[in-house]
Every structure is written in structure tokens, then in C-alpha cells.
PDB file of C-alpha atoms in Angstrom:
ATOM      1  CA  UNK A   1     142.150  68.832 120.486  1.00 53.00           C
ATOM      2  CA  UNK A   2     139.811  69.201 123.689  1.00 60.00           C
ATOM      3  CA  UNK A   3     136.152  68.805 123.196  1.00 81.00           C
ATOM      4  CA  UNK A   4     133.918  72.092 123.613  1.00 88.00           C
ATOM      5  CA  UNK A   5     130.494  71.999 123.996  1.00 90.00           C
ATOM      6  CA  UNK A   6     128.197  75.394 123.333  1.00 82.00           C
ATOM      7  CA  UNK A   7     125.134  73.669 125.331  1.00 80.00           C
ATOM      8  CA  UNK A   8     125.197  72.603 128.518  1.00 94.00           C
ATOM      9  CA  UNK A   9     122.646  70.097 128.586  1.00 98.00           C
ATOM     10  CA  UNK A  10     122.390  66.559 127.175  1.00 98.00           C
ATOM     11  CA  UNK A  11     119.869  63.731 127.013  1.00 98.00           C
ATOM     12  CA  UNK A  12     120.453  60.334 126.645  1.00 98.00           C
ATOM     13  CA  UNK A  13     118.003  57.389 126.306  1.00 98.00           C
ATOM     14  CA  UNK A  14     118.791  54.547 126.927  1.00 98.00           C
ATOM     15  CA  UNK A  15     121.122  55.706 129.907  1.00 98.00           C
ATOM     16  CA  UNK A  16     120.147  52.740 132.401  1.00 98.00           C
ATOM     17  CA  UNK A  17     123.399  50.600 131.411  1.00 97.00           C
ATOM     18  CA  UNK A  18     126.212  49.880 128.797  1.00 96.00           C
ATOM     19  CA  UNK A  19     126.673  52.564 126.182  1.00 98.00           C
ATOM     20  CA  UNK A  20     124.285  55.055 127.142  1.00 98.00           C
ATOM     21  CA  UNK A  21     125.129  54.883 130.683  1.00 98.00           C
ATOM     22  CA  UNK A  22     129.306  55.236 129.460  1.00 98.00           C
ATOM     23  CA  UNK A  23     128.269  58.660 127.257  1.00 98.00           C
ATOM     24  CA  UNK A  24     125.736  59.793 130.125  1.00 98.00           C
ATOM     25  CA  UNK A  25     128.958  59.535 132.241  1.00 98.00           C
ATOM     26  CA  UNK A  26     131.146  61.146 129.878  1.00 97.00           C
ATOM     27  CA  UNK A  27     128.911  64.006 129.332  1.00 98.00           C
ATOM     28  CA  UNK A  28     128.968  64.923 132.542  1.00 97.00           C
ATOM     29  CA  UNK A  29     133.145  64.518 133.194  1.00 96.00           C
ATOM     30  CA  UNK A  30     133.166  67.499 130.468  1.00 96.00           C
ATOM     31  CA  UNK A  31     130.788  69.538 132.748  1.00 96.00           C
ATOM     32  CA  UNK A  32     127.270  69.430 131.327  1.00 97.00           C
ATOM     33  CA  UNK A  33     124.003  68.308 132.863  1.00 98.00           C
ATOM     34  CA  UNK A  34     122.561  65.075 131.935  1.00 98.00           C
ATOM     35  CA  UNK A  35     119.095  63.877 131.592  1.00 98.00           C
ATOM     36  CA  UNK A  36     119.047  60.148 131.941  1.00 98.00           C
ATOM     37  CA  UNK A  37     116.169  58.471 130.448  1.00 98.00           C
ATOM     38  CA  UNK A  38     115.231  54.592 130.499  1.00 98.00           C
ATOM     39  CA  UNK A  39     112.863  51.955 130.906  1.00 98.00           C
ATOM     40  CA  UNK A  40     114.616  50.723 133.582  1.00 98.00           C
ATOM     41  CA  UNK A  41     114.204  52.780 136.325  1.00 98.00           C
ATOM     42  CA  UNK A  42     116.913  51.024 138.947  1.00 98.00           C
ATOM     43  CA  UNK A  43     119.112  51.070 136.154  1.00 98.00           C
ATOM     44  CA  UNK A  44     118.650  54.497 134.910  1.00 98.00           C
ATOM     45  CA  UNK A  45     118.812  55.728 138.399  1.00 98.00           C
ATOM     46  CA  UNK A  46     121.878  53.451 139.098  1.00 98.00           C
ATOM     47  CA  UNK A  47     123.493  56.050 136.348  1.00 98.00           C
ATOM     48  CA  UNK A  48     122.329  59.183 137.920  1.00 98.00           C
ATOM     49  CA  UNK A  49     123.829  58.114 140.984  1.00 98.00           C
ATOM     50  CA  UNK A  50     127.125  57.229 139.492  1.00 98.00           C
ATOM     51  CA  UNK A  51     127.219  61.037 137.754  1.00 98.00           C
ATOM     52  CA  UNK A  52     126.306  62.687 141.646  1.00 98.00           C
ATOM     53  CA  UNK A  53     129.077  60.788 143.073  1.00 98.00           C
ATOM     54  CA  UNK A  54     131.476  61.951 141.088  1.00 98.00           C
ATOM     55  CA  UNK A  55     130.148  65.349 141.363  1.00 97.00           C
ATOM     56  CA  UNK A  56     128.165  65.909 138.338  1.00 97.00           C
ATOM     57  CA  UNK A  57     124.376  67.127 137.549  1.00 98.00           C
ATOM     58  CA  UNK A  58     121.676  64.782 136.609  1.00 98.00           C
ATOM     59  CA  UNK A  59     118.082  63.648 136.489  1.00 98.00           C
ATOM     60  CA  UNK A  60     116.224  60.470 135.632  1.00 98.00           C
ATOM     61  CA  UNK A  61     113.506  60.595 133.378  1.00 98.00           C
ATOM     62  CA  UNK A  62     111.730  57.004 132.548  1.00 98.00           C
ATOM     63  CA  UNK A  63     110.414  56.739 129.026  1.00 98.00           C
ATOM     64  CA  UNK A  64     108.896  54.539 126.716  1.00 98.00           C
ATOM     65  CA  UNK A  65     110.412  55.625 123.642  1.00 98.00           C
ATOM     66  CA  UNK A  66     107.652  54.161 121.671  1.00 98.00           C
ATOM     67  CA  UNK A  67     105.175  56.025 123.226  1.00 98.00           C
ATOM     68  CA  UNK A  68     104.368  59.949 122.058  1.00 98.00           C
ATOM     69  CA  UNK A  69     102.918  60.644 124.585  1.00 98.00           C
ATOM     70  CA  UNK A  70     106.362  59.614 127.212  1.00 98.00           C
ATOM     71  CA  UNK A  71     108.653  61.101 124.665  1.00 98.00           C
ATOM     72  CA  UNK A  72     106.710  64.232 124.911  1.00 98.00           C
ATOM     73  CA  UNK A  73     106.702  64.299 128.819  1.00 98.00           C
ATOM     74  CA  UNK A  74     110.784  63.187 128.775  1.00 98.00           C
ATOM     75  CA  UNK A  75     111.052  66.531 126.732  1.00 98.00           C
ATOM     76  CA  UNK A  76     109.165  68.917 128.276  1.00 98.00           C
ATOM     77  CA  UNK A  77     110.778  67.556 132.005  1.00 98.00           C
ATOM     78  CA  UNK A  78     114.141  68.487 130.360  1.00 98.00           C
ATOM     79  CA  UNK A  79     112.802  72.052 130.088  1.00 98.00           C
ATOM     80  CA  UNK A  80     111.330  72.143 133.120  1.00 98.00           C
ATOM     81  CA  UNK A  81     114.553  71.150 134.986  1.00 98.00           C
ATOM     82  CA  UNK A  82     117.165  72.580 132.913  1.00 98.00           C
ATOM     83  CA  UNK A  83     115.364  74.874 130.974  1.00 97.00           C
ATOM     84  CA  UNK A  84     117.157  74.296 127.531  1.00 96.00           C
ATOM     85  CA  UNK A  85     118.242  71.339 125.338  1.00 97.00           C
ATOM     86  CA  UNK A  86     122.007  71.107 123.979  1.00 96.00           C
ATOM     87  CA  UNK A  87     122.586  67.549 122.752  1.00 98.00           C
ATOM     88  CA  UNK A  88     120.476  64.422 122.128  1.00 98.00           C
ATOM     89  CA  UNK A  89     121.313  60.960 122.378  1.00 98.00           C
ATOM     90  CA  UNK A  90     119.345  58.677 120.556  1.00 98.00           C
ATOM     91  CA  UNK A  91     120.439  55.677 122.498  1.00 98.00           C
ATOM     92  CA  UNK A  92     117.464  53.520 123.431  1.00 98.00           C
ATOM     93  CA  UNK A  93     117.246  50.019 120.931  1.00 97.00           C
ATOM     94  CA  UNK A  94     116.923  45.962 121.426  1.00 94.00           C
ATOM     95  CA  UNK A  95     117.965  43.289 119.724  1.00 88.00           C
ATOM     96  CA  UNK A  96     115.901  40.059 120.164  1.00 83.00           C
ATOM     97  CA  UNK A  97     116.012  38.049 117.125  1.00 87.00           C
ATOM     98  CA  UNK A  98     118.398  34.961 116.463  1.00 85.00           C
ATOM     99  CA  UNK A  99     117.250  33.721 113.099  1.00 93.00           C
ATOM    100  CA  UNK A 100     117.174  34.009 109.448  1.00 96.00           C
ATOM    101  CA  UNK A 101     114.643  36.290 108.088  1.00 96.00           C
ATOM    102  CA  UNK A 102     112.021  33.031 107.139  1.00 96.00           C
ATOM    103  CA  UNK A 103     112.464  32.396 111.023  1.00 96.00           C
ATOM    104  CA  UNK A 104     111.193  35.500 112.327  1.00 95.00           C
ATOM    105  CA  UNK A 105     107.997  36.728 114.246  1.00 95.00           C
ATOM    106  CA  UNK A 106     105.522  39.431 113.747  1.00 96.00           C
ATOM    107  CA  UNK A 107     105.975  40.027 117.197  1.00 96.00           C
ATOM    108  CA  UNK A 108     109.798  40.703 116.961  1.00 96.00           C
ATOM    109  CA  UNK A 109     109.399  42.861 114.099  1.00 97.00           C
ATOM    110  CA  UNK A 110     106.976  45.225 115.618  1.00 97.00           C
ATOM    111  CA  UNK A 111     109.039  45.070 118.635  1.00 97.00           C
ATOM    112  CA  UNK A 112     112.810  45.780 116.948  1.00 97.00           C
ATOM    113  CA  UNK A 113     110.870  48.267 114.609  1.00 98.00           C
ATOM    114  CA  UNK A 114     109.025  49.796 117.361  1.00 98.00           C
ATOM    115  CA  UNK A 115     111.996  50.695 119.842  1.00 98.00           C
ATOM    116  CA  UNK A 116     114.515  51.159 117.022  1.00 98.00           C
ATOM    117  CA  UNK A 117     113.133  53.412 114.423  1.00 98.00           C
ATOM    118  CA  UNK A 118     109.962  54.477 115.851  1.00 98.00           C
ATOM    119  CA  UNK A 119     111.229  55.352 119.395  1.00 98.00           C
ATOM    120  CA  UNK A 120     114.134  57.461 117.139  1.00 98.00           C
ATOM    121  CA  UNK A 121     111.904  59.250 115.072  1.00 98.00           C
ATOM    122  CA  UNK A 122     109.673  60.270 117.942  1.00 98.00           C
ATOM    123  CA  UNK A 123     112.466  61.147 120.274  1.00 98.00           C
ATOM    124  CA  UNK A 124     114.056  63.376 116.823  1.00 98.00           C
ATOM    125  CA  UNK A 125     110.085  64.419 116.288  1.00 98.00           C
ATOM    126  CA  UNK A 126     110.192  66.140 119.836  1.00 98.00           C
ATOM    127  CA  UNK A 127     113.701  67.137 120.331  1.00 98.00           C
ATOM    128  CA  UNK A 128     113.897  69.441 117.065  1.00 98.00           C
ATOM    129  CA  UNK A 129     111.241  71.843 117.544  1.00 98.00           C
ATOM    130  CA  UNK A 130     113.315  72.507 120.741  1.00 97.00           C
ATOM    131  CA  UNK A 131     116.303  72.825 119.207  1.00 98.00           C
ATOM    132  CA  UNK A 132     115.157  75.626 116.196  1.00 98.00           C
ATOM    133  CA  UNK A 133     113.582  77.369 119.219  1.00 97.00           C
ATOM    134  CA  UNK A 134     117.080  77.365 120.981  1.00 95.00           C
ATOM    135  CA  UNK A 135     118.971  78.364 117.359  1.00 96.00           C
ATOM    136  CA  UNK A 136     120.453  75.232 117.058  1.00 97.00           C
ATOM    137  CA  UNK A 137     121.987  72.083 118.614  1.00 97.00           C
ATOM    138  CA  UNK A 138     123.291  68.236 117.919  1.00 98.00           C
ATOM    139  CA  UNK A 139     121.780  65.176 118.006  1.00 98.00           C
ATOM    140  CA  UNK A 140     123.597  61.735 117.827  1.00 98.00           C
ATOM    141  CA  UNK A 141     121.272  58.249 116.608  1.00 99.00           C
ATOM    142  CA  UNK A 142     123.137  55.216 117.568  1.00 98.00           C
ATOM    143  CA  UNK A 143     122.812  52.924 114.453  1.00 98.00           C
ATOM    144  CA  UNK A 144     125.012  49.908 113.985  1.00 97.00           C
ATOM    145  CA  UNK A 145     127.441  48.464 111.467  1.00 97.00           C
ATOM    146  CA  UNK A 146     124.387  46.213 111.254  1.00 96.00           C
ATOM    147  CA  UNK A 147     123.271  49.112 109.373  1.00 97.00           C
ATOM    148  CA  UNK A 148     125.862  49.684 107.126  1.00 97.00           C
ATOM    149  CA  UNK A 149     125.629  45.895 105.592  1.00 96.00           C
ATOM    150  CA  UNK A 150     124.064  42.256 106.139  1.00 95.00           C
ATOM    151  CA  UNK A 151     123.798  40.808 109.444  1.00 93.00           C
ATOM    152  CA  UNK A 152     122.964  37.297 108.619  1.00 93.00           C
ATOM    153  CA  UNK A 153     120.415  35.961 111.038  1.00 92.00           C
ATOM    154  CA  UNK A 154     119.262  39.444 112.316  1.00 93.00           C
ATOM    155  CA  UNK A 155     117.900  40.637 109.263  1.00 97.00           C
ATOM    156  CA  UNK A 156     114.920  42.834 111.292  1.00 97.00           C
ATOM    157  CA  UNK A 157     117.866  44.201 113.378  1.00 96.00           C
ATOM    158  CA  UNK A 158     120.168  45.224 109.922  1.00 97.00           C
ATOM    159  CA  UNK A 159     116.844  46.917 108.368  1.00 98.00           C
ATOM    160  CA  UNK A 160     115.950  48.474 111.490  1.00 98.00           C
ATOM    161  CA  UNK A 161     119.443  49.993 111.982  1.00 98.00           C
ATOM    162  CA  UNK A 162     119.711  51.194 108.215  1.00 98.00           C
ATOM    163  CA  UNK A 163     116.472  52.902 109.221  1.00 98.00           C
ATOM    164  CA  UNK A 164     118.167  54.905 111.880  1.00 98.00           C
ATOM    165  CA  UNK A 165     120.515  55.542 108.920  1.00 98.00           C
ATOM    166  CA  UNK A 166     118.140  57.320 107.024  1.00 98.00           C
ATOM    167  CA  UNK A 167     116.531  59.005 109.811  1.00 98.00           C
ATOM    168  CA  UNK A 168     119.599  60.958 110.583  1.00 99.00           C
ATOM    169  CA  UNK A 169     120.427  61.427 106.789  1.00 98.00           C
ATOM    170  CA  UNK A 170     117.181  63.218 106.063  1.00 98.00           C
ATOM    171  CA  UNK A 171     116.886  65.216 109.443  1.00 98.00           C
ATOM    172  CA  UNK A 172     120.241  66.364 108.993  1.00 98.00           C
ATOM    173  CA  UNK A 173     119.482  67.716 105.460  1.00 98.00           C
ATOM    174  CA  UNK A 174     115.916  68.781 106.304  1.00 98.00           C
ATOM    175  CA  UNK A 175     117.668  71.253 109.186  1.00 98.00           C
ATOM    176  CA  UNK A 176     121.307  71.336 108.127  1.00 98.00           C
ATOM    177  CA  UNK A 177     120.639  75.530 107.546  1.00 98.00           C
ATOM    178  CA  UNK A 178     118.841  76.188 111.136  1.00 98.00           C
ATOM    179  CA  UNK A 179     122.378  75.276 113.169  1.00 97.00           C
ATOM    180  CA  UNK A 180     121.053  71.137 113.889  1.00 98.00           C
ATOM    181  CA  UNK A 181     123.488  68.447 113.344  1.00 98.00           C
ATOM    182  CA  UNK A 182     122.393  65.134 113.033  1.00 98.00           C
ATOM    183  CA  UNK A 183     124.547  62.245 113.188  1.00 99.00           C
ATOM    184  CA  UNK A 184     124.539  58.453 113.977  1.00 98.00           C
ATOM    185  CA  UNK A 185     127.271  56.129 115.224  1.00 98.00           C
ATOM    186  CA  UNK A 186     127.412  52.956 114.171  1.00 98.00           C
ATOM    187  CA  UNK A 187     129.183  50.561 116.877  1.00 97.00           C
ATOM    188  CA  UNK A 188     130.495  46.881 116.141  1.00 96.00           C
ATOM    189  CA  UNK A 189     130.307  44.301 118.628  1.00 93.00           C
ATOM    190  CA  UNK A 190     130.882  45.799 121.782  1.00 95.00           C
ATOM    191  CA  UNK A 191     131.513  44.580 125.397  1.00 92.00           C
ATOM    192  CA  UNK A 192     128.264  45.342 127.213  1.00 90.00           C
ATOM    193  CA  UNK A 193     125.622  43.110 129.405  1.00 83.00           C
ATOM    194  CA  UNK A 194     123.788  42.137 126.322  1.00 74.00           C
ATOM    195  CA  UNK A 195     127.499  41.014 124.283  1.00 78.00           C
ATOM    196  CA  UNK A 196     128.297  38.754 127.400  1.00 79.00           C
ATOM    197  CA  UNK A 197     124.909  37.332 128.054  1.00 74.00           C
ATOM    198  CA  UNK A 198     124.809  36.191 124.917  1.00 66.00           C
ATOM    199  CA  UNK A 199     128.421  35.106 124.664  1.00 70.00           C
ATOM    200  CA  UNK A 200     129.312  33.649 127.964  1.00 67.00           C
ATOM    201  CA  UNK A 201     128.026  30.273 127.281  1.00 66.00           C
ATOM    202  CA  UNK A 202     130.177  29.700 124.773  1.00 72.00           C
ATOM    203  CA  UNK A 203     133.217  31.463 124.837  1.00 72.00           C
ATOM    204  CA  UNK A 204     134.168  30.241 121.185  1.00 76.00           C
ATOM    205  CA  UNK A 205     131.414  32.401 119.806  1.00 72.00           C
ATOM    206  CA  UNK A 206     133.209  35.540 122.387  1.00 76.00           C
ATOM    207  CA  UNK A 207     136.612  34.471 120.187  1.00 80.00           C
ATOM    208  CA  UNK A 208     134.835  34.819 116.970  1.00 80.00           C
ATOM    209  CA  UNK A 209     133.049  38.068 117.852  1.00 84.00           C
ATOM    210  CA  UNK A 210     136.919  39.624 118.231  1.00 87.00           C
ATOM    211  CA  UNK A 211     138.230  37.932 115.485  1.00 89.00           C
ATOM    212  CA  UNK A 212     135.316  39.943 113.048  1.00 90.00           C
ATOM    213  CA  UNK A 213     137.579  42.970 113.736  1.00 95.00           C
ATOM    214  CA  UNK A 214     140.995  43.196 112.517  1.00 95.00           C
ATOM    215  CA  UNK A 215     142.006  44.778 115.733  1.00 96.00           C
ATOM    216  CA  UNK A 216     141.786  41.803 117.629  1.00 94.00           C
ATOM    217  CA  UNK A 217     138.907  42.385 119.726  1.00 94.00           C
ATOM    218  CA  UNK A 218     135.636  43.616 120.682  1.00 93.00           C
ATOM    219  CA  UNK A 219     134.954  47.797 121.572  1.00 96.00           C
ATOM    220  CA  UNK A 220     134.015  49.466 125.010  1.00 97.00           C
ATOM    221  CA  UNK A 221     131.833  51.432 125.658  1.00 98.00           C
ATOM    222  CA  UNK A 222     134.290  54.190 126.251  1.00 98.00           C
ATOM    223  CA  UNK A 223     134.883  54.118 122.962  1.00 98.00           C
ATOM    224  CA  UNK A 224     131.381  54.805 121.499  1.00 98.00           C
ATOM    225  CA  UNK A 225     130.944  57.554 124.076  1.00 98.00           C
ATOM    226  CA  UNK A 226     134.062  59.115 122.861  1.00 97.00           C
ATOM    227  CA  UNK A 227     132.880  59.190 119.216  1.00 98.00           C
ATOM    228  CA  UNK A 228     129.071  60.261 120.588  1.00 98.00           C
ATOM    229  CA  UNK A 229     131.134  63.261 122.349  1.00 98.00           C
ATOM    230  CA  UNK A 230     132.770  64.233 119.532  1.00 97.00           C
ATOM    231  CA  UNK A 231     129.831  63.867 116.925  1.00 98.00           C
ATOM    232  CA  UNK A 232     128.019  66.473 119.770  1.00 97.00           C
ATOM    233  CA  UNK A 233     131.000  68.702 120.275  1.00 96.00           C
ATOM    234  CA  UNK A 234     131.656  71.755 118.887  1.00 94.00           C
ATOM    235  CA  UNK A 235     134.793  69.925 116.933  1.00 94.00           C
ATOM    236  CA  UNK A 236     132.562  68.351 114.474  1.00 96.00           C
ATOM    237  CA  UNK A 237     130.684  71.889 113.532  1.00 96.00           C
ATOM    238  CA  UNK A 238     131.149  70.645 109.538  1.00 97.00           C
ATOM    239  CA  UNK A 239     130.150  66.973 109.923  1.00 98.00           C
ATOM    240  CA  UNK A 240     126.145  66.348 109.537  1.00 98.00           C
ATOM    241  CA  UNK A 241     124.524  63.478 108.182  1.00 98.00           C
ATOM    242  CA  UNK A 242     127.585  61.197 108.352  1.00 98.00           C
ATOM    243  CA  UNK A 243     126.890  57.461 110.232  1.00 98.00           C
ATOM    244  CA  UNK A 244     130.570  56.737 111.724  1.00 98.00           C
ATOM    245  CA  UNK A 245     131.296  53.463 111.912  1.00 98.00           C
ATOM    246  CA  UNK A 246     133.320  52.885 115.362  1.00 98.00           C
ATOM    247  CA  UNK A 247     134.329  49.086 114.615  1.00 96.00           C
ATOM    248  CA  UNK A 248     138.001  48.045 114.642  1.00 96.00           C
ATOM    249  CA  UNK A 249     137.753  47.521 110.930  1.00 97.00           C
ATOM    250  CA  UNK A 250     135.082  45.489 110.623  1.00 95.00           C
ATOM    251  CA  UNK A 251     133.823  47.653 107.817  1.00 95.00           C
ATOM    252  CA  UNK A 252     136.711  48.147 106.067  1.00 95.00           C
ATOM    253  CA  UNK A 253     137.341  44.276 105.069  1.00 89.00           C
TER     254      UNK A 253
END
């Protein structure tokens, strides 16, 4: 089955680097525009770039996604140079903390709780008036398998993630009759800047990470754009509300 797309324009925050620079990329292969959005500006440029050269259409936007006031401004210059609003890609997120849940700082919890489920529920807050206005559209929350159990020393990361979860439950339900999909995809360890930053000092913890899935290793970020492309695509018209879990297993043990 090819992918089909009924709008031809997608955002994704988020889009400086590692997944949301791999779906920004793979959005535009199947022909649409992108709006890239980021606080990293060299990054999130470095990804518009990468789109041009290979002949594709795309804009950088920077936004703090915990900020109304940015979201608001990535939104309307969407409009402004595209016009409309196909598909969303909730991308943006950290992950700071490294201890159990006694261990942990006000600080990081306003900060994991800030960019995680407040910068989703603004972006969400301003893309779906935009979307009923348009009669419809799809947007895609990237959660984590973090979210679908325990994550033992990352406990503000787990809730934060099952937030997401319930975001993109409820919106989906809320506007599951006005034509707006909502899903999230839930990645396992994946091989990004962040997964070998933290890994490459110890390359016994890197062994570990692929022996959580029963596949034998860690996912790329191909592979979550490929699942964000099909949650978006025209192919999953009948699936709203689901998180997909895109982990070699992990869940299934």
C-alpha cells in the first residue's frame, strides 16, 4: 500500500535533529510542504536545508513550545506561508532526569512537564481550530513506551509521556466527528544524538538498551517517521485515539 496524503502541508516541532528532522524529511520525499519548527535554530535550519537539496518545500519556524504566545505565531506563519494546515507533528520533548522519583527536582519537573505536555497541549490548542476551519486533518503526539508502563528512574519522564497519552485520547474523541485524527506514537529506545550521548561512555549500557527489545536492537529514526507517516496518511482514515507502540517488542514481554 502507498501512502496518500489529502493535505499538502505538515508541521513538525521539534524538526532541528533526530526524529523530527527523519519525518520532516520524509514528509517532504512524499511531496508535501514542511514547516520545520525548533528551538534550535542552526539545527532546525540544518533540516530545511537538507529538504531544499533534495528538492523539496520548506520553512523554519523557531518556537518555544511552552510559550502561547510562540505557538500562536508558529501557527499563524504556517498560514501565512502555505495558507492551510494538513498534518501536525507533535514532536518537540526532553528528557533530563536520571533518578528515582525521591531524587528528583522541582526544576526538572516543571521543565519535563513544561515541554512535554504543556508544549503538546498548546501546540493541539492552536492547531485544531485550524483544522475544523479546513474540515478536517491529522495530528500525530510523539509519546513513548515510557508512557505505556514504568520507566524506573525517569518517573517525571513516564508520567509526562502517559500525559501525551491522554492528550491525544481525549482530543481524538472530543473531534473524532469533525474529520481530526489524533494519534500518538510511542517509540522505544531509539538511535538518535540524545541515545548515543548518553550511551557512548559506556557501551555496556548501548548492549543493554538493544537487548530490552527482542529484536536485537535499538530503532531509527526511519522507523518512527514511517509509523508518523502512516498515522497522518490517508491509510489510517479509521484509526484515532490509538498510541502505537513502535518498539521491537519491548511492550509485548
Amino acid at each position: 500500500m502507498s501512502l496518500s496524503f489529502s493535505g499538502r502541508v505538515a508541521l513538525v516541532t521539534g524538526g532541528g535533529a533526530g526524529i523530527g528532522r527523519a519525518t520532516a524529511l520524509a514528509f517532504a520525499h512524499e511531496g508535501l510542504k514542511v514547516v520545520v519548527s525548533d528551538v534550535d535554530a542552526a539545527g532546525g535550519e540544518g533540516t530545511v536545508e537538507l529538504i531544499r537539496t533534495a528538492g523539496g518545500e520548506a520553512i523554519f519556524v523557531g518556537c518555544d513550545v511552552t510559550r502561547d504566545a510562540e505557538v500562536k505565531a508558529l501557527l499563524d506563519a504556517t498560514l501565512a506561508a502555505y495558507g492551510r494546515l494538513g498534518y501536525c507533528f507533535n514532536n518537540a520533548g526532553i528528557e533530563i532526569e536520571k533518578g528515582k522519583l525521591a531524587e528528583g527536582s522541582e526544576a526538572e519537573f516543571d521543565a519535563i512537564m513544561g515541554v512535554n505536555v504543556k508544549g503538546v497541549w498548546l501546540c493541539m490548542k492552536h492547531q485544531i481550530p485550524q483544522l475544523l476551519a479546513q474540515g478536517g486533518g491529522a495530528i500525530v503526539n510523539t509519546a513513548s513506551v515510557a508512557g505505556l508502563g514504568a520507566a524506573p528512574k525517569m518517573s517525571i519522564y513516564a508520567a509526562s509521556k502517559h500525559a501525551v497519552i491522554g492528550l491525544t485520547k481525549s482530543a481524538a474523541i472530543e473531534y473524532a466527528k469533525k474529520k481530526i485524527r489524533v494519534n500518538a506514537v510511542c517509540p522505544a529506545v531509539i538511535d538518535t544524538a540524545m541515545f548515543r550521548r548518553a550511551y557512548e561512555a559506556d557501551p555496556k549500557k548501548g548492549e543493554f538498551a538493544a537487548a530490552m527489545h527482542p529484536v536485537g536492537r535499538i530503532g531509527t529514526v526511519e522507523e518512527i517517521a514511517t509509523a508518523v507517516l502512516y498515522l497522518c496518511s490517508d491509510g489510517a482514515a479509521f484509526t484515532t485515539g490509538h498510541a502505537l507502540a513502535v518498539d521491537g517488542g519491548a511492550t509485548a514481554i
